[in-house]
Coordinates of C-alpha atoms in Angstrom, one line a residue:
M1 CA -0.8 114.1 53.7
K2 CA -3.5 112.6 55.3
T3 CA -1.5 109.9 56.7
K4 CA 1.1 112.7 58.0
Y5 CA -1.9 114.1 60.0
Q6 CA -3.0 111.4 61.5
G7 CA 0.5 110.7 62.6
S8 CA 0.7 114.5 63.8
S9 CA -2.5 113.5 65.5
R10 CA -1.5 110.8 67.3
V11 CA 1.4 112.5 68.8
K12 CA -0.6 115.1 69.8
R13 CA -3.0 113.0 71.4
A14 CA 0.0 111.0 73.0
Q15 CA 1.8 114.3 74.5
L16 CA -1.8 115.3 75.9
Q17 CA -2.2 112.3 77.6
S18 CA 0.9 112.4 78.9
L19 CA 0.4 115.8 80.1
R20 CA -2.8 114.6 81.8
R21 CA -1.3 112.2 83.5
D22 CA 1.8 114.5 84.8
F23 CA -1.0 117.1 85.6
E24 CA -2.9 114.6 88.0
I25 CA -0.4 113.2 89.6
L26 CA 1.2 116.4 90.9
Q27 CA 1.4 117.1 93.9
I28 CA 3.8 120.1 96.0
K29 CA 7.0 118.5 97.3
D30 CA 7.9 119.1 101.4
D31 CA 10.6 121.5 100.7
E32 CA 9.1 123.3 97.4
S33 CA 7.8 126.9 97.7
I34 CA 4.6 127.6 96.7
T35 CA 6.1 129.9 93.5
C36 CA 8.0 127.2 92.0
Y37 CA 5.2 124.6 92.4
Y38 CA 2.9 127.0 90.4
L39 CA 5.0 128.0 88.1
Q40 CA 5.3 123.9 87.6
T41 CA 1.6 123.5 87.6
M42 CA 1.2 126.8 85.1
G43 CA 4.1 125.2 83.0
I44 CA 2.0 121.6 82.5
A45 CA -1.3 123.7 82.5
N46 CA -0.2 125.4 79.3
N47 CA 1.4 122.6 77.6
M48 CA -1.9 120.8 77.6
R49 CA -3.9 123.8 76.8
F50 CA -1.5 124.0 73.6
H51 CA -2.0 120.4 72.6
G52 CA -5.9 121.4 72.5
E53 CA -6.7 120.9 76.2
K54 CA -10.1 123.1 77.4
M55 CA -8.6 123.7 80.7
N56 CA -9.8 127.2 82.5
G57 CA -8.4 129.0 85.5
T58 CA -10.9 127.3 88.3
T59 CA -9.6 123.8 87.6
I60 CA -6.1 125.4 87.9
A61 CA -6.8 127.1 91.0
E62 CA -8.6 123.7 92.3
K63 CA -5.6 121.3 91.6
I64 CA -3.2 123.7 93.0
L65 CA -5.8 123.7 96.1
R66 CA -6.3 120.1 96.4
S67 CA -2.5 119.2 95.8
L68 CA -1.0 121.3 98.9
S69 CA 0.4 118.9 101.6
L70 CA -1.3 118.7 104.9
K71 CA 0.5 121.6 106.2
Y72 CA -1.5 124.1 104.4
D73 CA -4.7 122.2 105.1
Y74 CA -6.0 125.6 107.3
V75 CA -5.1 128.0 104.4
V76 CA -6.9 126.3 102.0
C77 CA -10.2 125.7 104.1
S78 CA -9.6 129.4 104.6
I79 CA -9.6 130.5 101.1
E80 CA -12.3 128.0 100.3
E81 CA -14.4 129.5 102.8
S82 CA -14.0 132.8 102.2
N83 CA -14.0 132.8 98.7
D84 CA -15.9 131.7 95.8
I85 CA -13.4 129.4 94.0
D86 CA -15.0 130.0 90.6
A87 CA -14.7 133.9 91.1
L88 CA -10.8 133.8 92.0
T89 CA -7.8 134.1 89.5
L90 CA -5.0 131.8 89.9
D91 CA -2.9 135.1 90.8
E92 CA -5.3 135.5 93.6
V93 CA -4.9 132.3 94.6
Q94 CA -1.0 132.4 94.9
N95 CA -0.9 135.4 96.7
S96 CA -3.3 134.2 99.4
L97 CA -1.0 131.2 99.7
L98 CA 1.9 133.1 99.9
V99 CA 0.5 135.2 102.5
H100 CA -0.8 132.8 104.7
K101 CA 3.2 131.2 103.8
Q102 CA 4.7 134.2 105.5
K103 CA 2.7 134.3 108.5
M104 CA 3.0 130.4 109.1
N105 CA 7.4 131.9 109.5

């Protein structure tokens, strides 16, 4: 029984390491929508949480803002300067990005 638990623990740890790598290297693609990128980021973050990672909304919001392409730089600066990132919800970050994206078009 102990050997089986240790094996499953190792598998979970390996899966979590893989998810951490995916989360770290995640970047928005030039032709990717904010909504798709948000969903992809949340999918990885939720899987990480499932595998035992302690991750709060601020960490995810910062990752999303940090990994956007250069065309979103002014939007990211605007969001960071006008809001307390620690107090922002993930939905507020997504909505702010979507509003700015609509104004860009």
